[in-house]
Tab-separated table of C-alpha atoms in Angstrom:
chain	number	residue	atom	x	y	z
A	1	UNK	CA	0.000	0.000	0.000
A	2	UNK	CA	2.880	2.308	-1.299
A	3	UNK	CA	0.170	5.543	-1.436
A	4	UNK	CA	-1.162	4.580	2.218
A	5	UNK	CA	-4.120	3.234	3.470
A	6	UNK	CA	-7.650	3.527	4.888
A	7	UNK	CA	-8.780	3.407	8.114
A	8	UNK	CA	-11.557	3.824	10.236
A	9	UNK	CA	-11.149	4.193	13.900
A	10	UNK	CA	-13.601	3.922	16.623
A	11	UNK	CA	-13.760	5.870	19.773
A	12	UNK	CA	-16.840	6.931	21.992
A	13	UNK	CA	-15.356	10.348	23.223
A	14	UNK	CA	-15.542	13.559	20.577
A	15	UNK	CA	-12.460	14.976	19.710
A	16	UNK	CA	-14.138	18.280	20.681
A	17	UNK	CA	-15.045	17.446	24.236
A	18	UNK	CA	-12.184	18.624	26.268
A	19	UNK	CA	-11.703	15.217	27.849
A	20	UNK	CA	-8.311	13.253	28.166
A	21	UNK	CA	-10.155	9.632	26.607
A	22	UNK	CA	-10.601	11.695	23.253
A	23	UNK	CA	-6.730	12.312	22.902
A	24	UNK	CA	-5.152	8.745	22.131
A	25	UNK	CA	-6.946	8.428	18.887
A	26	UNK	CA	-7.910	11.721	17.918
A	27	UNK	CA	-4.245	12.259	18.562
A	28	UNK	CA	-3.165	9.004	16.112
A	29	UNK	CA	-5.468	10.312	13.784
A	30	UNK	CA	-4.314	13.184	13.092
A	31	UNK	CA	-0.653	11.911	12.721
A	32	UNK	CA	-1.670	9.105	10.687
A	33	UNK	CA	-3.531	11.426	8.092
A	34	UNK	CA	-0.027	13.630	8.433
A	35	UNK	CA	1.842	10.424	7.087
A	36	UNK	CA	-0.172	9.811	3.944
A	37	UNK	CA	-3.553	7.853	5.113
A	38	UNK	CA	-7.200	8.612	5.005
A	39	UNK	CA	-8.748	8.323	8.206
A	40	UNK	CA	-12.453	8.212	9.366
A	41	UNK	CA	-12.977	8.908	13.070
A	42	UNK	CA	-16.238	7.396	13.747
A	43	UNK	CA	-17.638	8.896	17.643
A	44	UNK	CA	-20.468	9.951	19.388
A	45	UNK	CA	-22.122	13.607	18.188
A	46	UNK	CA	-20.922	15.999	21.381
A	47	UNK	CA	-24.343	17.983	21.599
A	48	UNK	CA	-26.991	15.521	21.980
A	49	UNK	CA	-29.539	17.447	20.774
A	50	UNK	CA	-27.752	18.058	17.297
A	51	UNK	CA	-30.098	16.345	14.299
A	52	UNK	CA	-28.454	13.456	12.798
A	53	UNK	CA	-26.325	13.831	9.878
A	54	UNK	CA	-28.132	12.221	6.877
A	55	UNK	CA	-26.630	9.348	5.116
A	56	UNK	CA	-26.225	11.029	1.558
A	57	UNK	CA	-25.306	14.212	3.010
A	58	UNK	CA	-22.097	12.329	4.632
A	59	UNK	CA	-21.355	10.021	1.415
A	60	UNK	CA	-20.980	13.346	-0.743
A	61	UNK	CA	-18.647	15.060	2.621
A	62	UNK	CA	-16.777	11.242	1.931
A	63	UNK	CA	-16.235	12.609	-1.818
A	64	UNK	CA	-14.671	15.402	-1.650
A	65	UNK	CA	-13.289	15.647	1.961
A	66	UNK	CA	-9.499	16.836	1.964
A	67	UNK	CA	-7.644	13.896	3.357
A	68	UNK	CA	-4.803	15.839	4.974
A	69	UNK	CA	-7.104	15.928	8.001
A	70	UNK	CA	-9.283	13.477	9.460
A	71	UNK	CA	-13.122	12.809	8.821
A	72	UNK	CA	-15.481	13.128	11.467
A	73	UNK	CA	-18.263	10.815	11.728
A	74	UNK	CA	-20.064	12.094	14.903
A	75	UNK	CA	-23.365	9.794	14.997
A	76	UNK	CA	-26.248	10.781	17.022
A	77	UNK	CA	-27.422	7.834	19.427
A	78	UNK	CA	-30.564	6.731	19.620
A	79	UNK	CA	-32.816	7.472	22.537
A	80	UNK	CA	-32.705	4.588	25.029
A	81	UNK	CA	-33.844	6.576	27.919
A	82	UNK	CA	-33.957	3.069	30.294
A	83	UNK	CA	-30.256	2.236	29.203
A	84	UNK	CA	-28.883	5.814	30.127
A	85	UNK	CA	-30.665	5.830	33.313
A	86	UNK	CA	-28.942	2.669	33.915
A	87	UNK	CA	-25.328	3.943	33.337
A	88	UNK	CA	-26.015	7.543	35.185
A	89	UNK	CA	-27.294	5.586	38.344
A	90	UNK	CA	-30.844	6.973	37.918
A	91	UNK	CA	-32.672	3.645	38.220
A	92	UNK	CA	-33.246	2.087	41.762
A	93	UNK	CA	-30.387	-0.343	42.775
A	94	UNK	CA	-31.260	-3.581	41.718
A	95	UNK	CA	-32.741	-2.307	38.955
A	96	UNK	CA	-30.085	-0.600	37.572
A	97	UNK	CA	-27.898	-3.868	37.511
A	98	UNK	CA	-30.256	-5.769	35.997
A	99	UNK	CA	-30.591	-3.512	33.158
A	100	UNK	CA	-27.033	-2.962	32.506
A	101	UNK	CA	-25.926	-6.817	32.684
A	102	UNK	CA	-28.658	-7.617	30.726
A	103	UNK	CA	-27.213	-4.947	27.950
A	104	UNK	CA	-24.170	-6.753	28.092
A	105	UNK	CA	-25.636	-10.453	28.231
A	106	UNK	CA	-27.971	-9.854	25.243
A	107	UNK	CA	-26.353	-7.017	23.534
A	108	UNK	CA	-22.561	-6.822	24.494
A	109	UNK	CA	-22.655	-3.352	25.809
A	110	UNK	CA	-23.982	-0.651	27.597
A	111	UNK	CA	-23.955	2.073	24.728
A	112	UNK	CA	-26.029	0.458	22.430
A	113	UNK	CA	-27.607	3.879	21.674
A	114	UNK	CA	-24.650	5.162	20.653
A	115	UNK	CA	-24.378	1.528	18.364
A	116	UNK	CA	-27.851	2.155	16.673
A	117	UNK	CA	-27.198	5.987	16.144
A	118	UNK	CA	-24.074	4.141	13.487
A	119	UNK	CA	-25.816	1.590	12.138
A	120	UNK	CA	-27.294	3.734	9.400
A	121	UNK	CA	-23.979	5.293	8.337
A	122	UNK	CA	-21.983	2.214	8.342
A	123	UNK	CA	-22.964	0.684	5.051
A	124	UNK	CA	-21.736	4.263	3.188
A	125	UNK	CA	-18.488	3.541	4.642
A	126	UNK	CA	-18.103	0.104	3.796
A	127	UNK	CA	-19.108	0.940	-0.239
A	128	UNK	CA	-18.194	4.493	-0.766
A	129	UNK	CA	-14.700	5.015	2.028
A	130	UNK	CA	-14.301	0.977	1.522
A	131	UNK	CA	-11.553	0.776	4.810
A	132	UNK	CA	-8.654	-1.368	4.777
A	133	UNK	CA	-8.529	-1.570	8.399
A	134	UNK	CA	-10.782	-0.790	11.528
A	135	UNK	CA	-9.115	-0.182	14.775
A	136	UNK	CA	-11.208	0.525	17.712
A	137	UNK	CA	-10.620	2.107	21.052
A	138	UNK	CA	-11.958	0.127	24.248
A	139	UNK	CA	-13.594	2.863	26.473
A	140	UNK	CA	-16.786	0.725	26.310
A	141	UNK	CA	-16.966	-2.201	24.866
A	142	UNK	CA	-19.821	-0.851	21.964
A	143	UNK	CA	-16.612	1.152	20.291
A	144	UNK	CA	-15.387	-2.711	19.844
A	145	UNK	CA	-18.924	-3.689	18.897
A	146	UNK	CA	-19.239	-0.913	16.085
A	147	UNK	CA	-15.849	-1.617	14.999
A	148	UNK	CA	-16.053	-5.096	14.152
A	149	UNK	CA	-19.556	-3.977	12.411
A	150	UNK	CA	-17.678	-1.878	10.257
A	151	UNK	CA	-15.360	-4.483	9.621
A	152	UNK	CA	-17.540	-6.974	8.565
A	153	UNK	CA	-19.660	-4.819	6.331
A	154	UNK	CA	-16.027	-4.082	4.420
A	155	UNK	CA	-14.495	-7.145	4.426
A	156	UNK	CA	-11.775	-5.506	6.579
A	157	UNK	CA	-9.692	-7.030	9.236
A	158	UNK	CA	-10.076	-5.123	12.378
A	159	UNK	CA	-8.030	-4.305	15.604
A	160	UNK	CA	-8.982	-3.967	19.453
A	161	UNK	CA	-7.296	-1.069	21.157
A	162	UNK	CA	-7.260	-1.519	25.004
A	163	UNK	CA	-6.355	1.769	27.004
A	164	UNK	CA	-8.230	0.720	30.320
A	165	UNK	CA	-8.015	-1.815	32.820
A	166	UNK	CA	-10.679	-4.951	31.194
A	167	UNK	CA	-10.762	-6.976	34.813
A	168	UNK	CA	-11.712	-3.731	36.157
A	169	UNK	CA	-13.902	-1.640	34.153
A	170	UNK	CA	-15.944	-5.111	33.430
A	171	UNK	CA	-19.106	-6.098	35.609
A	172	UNK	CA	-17.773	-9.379	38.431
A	173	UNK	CA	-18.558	-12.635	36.555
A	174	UNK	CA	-18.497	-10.463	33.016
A	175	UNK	CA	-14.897	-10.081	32.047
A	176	UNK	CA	-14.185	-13.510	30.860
A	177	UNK	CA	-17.904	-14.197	29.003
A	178	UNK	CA	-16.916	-10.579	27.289
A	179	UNK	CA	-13.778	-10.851	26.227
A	180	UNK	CA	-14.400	-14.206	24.386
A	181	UNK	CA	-16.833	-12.616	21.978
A	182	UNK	CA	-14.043	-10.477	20.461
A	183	UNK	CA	-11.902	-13.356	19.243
A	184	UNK	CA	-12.457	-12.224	15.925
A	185	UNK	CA	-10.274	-9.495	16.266
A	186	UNK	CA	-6.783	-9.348	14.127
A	187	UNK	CA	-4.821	-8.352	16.679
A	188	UNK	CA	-4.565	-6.180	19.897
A	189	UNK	CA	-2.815	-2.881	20.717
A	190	UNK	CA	-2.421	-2.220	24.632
A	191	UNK	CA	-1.196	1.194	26.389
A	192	UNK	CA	1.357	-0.078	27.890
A	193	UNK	CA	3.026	-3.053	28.934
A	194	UNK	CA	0.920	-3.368	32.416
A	195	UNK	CA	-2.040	-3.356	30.033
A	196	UNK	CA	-0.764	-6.054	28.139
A	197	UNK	CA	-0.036	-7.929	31.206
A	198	UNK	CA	-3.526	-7.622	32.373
A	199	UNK	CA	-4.821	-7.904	28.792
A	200	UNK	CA	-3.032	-11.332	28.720
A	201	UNK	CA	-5.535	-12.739	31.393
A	202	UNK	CA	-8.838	-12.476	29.392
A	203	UNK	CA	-7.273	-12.379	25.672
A	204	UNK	CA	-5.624	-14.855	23.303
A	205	UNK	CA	-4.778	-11.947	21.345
A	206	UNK	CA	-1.262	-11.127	19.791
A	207	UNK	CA	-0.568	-7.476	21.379
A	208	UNK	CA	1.735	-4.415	20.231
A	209	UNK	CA	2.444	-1.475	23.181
A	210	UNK	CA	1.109	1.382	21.494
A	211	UNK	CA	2.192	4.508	23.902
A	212	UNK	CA	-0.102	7.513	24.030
A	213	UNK	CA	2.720	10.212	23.573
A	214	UNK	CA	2.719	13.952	23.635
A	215	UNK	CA	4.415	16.833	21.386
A	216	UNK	CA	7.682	16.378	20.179
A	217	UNK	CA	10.380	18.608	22.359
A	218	UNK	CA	13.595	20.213	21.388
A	219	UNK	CA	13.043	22.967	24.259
A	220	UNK	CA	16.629	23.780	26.509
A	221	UNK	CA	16.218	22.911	30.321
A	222	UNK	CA	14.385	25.002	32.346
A	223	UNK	CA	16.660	27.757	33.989
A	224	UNK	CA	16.314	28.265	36.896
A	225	UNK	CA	15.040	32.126	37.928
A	226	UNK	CA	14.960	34.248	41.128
A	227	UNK	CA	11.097	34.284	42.193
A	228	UNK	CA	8.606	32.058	43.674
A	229	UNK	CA	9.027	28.307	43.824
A	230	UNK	CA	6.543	26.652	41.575
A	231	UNK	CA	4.710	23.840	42.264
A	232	UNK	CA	1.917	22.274	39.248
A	233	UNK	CA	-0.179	19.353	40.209
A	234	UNK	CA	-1.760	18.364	36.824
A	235	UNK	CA	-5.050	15.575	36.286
A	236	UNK	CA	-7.271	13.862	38.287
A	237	UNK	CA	-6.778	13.050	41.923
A	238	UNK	CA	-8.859	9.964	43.106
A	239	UNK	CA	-10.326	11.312	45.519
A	240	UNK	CA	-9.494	13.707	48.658
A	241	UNK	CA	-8.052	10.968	50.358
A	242	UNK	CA	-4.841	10.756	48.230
A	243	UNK	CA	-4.818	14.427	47.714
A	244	UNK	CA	-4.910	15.324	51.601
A	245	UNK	CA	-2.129	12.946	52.200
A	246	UNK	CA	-0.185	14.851	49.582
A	247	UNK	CA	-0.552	18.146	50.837
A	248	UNK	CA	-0.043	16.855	54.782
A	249	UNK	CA	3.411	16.533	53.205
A	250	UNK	CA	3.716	19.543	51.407
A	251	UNK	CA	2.416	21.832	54.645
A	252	UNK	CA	5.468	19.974	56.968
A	253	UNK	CA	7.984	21.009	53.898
A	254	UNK	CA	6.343	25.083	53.239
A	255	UNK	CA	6.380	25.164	57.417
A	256	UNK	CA	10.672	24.026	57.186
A	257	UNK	CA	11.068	25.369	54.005
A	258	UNK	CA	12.946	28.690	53.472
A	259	UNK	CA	11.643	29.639	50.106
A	260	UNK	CA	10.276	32.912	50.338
A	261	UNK	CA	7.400	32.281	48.285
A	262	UNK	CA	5.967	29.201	46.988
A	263	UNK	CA	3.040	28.772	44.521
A	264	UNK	CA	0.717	25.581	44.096
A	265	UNK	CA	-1.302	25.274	40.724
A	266	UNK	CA	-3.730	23.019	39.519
A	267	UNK	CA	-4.692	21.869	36.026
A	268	UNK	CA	-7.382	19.967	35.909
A	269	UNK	CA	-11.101	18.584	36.258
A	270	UNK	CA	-10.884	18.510	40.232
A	271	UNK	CA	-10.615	21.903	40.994
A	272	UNK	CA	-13.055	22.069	43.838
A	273	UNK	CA	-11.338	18.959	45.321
A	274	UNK	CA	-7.874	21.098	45.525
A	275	UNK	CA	-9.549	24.414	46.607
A	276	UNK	CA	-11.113	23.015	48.973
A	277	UNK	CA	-7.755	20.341	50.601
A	278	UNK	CA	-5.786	23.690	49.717
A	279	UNK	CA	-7.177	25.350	53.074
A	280	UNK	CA	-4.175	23.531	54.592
A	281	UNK	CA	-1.378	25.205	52.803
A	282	UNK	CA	-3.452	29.052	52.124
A	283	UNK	CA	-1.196	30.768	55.411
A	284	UNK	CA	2.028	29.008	53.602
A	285	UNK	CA	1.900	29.483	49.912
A	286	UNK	CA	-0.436	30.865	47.336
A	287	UNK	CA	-3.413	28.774	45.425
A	288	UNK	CA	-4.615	28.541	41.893
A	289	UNK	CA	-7.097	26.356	39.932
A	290	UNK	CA	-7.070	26.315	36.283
A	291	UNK	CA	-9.769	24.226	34.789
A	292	UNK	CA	-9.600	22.136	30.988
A	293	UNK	CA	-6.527	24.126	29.386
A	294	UNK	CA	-5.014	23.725	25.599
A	295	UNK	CA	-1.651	21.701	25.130
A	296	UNK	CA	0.193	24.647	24.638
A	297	UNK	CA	-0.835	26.450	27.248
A	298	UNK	CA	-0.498	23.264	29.814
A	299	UNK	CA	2.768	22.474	28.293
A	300	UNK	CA	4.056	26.014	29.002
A	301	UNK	CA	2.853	25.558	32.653
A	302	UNK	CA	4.568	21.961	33.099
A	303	UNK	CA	8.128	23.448	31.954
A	304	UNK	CA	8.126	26.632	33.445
A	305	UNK	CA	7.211	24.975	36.968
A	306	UNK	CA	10.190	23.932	39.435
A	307	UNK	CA	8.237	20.762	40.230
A	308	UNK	CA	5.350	19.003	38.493
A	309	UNK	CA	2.721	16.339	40.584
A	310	UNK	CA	0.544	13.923	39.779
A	311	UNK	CA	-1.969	11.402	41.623
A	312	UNK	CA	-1.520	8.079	40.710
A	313	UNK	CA	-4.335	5.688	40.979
A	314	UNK	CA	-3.070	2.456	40.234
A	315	UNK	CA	-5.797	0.634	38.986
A	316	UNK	CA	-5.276	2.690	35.763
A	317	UNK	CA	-2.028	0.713	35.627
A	318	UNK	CA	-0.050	2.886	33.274
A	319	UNK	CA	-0.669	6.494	33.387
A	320	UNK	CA	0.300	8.820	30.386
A	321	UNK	CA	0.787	11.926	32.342
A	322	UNK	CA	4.433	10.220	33.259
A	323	UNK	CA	5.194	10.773	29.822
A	324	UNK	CA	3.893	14.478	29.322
A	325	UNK	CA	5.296	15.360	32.197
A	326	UNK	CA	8.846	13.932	31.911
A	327	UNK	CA	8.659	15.769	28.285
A	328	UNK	CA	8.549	18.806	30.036
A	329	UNK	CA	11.579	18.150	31.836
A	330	UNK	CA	11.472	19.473	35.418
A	331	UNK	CA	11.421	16.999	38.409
A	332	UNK	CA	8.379	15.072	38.939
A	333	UNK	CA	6.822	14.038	42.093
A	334	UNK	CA	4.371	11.099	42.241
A	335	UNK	CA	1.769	10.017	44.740
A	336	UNK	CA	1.058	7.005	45.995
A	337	UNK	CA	4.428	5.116	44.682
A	338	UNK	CA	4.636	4.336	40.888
A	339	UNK	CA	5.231	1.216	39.012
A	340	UNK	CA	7.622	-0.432	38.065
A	341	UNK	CA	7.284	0.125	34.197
A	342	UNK	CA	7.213	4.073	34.552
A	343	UNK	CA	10.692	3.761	36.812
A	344	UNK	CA	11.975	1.573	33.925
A	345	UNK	CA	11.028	4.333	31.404
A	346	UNK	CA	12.287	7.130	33.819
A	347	UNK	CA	15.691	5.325	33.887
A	348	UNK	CA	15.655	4.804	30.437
A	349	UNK	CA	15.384	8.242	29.287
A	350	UNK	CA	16.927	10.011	32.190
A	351	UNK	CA	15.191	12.727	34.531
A	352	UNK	CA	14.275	12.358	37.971
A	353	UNK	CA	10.716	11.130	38.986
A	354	UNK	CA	10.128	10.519	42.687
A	355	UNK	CA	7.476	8.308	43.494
A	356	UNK	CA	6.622	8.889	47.521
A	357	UNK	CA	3.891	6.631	49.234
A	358	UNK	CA	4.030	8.489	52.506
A	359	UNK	CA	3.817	12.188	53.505
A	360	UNK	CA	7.829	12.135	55.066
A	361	UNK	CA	8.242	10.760	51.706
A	362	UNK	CA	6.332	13.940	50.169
A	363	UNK	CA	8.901	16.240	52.791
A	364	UNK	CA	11.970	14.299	51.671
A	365	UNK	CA	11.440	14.780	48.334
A	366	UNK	CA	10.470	18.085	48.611
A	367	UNK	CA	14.057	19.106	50.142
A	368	UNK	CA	15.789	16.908	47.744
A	369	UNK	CA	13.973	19.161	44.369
A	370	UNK	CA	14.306	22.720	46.074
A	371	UNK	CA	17.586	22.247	46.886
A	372	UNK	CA	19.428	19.915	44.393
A	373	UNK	CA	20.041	20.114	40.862
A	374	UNK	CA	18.079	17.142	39.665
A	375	UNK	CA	18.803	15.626	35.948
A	376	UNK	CA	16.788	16.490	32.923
A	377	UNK	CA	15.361	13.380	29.633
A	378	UNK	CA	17.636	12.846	27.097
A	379	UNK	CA	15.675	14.882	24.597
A	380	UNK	CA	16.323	12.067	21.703
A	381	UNK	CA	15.662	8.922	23.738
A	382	UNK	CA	12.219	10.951	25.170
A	383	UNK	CA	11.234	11.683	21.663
A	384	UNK	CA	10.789	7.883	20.939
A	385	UNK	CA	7.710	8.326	22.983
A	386	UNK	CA	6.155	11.161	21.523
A	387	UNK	CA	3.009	11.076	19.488
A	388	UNK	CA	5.013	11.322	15.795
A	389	UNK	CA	7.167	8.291	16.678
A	390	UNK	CA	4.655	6.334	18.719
A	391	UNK	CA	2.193	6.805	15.137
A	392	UNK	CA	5.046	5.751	13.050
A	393	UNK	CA	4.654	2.442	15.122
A	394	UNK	CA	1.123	2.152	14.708
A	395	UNK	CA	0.716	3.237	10.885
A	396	UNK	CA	3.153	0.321	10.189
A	397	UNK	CA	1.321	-1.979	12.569
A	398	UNK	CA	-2.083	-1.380	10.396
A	399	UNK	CA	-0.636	-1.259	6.762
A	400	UNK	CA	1.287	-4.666	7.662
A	401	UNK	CA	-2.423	-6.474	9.493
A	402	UNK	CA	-4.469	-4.821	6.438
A	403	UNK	CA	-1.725	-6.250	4.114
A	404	UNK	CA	-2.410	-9.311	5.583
A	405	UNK	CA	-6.190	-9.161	5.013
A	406	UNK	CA	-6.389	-8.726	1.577
């Protein structure tokens, strides 16, 4: 396929929606179109009360789209009003379990609104795009479900993308029943290798690490500047629990510290959680929330910060912000602990993460950033993990399995 290929991939989340599960493939697809290929993104519309796209209307888009960008196929989902009780927690309990394992039982998934919204528009892609490949991103298990549809209709091999933990995002009992019905897929691409460990446990798959990545750097270290000491916690925090352990640290280091000014920001979707655990540390150091912000403009906060934090929860297993933030290139502090794979990454690249599971932890490491000079990623071996080089993996992943199935 010397002129590239075509590809349709599945996700739930709209690229538009200002929410981290739209990045991986919205990401991929973008770079993937960069590199030669046409790409459909098939999703979910983002305003629910937008009127469905009609079929012909999106066959003549098809025609004369301009494949240097991707195609977006955002499909209105059908009004199940029992089935989105069901996933909101609306219904009484009981009730609400019955209805969702019977989704899964009888239908395979929870979203099958979202399913019959793309039915109609699926047959236009298999005759008029006519995709050598599929490649679908588990966030529920109908992205799977439309993309083997898809598939099917274009006599297309298609591969299952797994970016969350199956054993436990899947109902008890469920995980084992599910996974079997998507032996049909070509192959399997995992976010990381703890995801293809815990892939390995329900699926007979074959499995490629696809890394979400982040902007290519070629950015100096950050120098160091007279001023305040800055401190960025960036993403979600799991609760207040973690988050007030975290900062029971940080108050014993701002209350020992002799930095004449120190600043905390967040970026983030928890906002209210930090303003509100932030009381703590308001008589030792400034404050600020930011809510959803651009790439750039979190990027420019990462690097010009003294540290960067993150929560870990470790049922997510891998998390990408260890890559974005070691991009950036200032020390990183993580809480509770880290895995092993991330410390294999950190030592592989270079920079200093330090993963703390107890608040003295949070104080040692505290001293050890504002007073040491800590190293910084080999830009070159970091850039092997960025979203160009991570696509070049993938884009010769999908011409090779749509190779295959022709």
């Amino acid at each position: 396929m010397g002129k590239g290929f075509r590809a349709v991939f599945v996700n739930h989340i709209h690229p538009d929606s200002k929410h981290v599960s739209a990045l991986r493939v919205w990401s991929f697809a973008n770079r993937l179109a960069d590199l030669g290929n046409k790409i459909i993104l098939l999703t979910e519309a983002l305003n629910p009360m937008d009127a469905a796209k009609p079929v012909s209307q999106v066959g003549q888009e098809l025609a004369n789209h301009d494949w240097t960008r991707p195609y977006v196929l955002a499909c209105q989902p059908k009004q199940l009003s029992l089935l989105r009780k069901a996933r909101e927690g609306d219904l009484v309990f009981g009730l609400r379990q019955g209805v969702l394992a019977s989704a899964y039982l009888f239908r395979s998934g929870v979203f099958t609104d979202w399913l019959e919204g793309a039915l109609p528009y699926l047959p236009v892609l298999g005759q008029n795009f006519r995709p050598d490949i599929v490649w679908g991103t588990f966030g529920n298990t109908d992205a799977w479900n439309i993309a083997r549809r898809v598939a099917a209709i274009s006599a297309c091999p298609w591969v299952a993308d797994l970016k969350d933990n199956w054993g436990a995002f899947m109902p008890t009992g469920l995980a084992r029943l599910m996974a079997g019905r998507y032996r049909d897929a070509a192959h399997m691409t995992v976010f990381s290798d703890s995801h293809r460990d815990e892939a390995d446990r329900w699926f007979g798959h074959e499995k490629t690490v696809i890394y979400s990545g982040f902007n290519e750097t070629a950015v100096a270290p950050f120098q160091e500047q007279p001023g305040p000491f800055r401190i960025l916690l960036t993403g979600s925090v799991y609760g207040e629990d973690r988050l007030a352990r975290f900062f029971g640290g940080l108050r014993t280091w701002l209350e020992a510290s002799a930095a004449n000014k120190v600043i905390l920001s967040y970026a983030g979707n928890d906002g209210e959680q930090v303003a509100r655990q932030g009381r703590v540390l308001q008589d030792r150091c400034e404050v600020t929330t930011h809510d959803f912000l651009p790439y750039d403009e979190l990027l420019a906060l990462q690097k010009s910060s003294n540290l960067n934090v993150y929560i870990r929860n470790p049922r997510n297993l891998f998390q990408h912000k260890i890559l974005e933030l070691l991009a950036a290139g200032r020390p990183i502090i993580s809480f509770p602990g880290e895995s092993q794979e991330a410390m294999h990454i950190v030592n592989e690249v270079g920079g200093c993460l330090l993963p703390c599971e107890t608040q003295e932890q949070v104080f040692q490491a505290l001293q050890k950033v504002s007073s040491e000079t800590l190293p910084t990623p080999d830009i070159n071996r970091m850039n092997a993990y960025s979203w160009s080089s991570q696509a070049g993996k993938l884009a010769g992943l999908l011409e090779r399995l749509a190779g295959d199935g022709k």
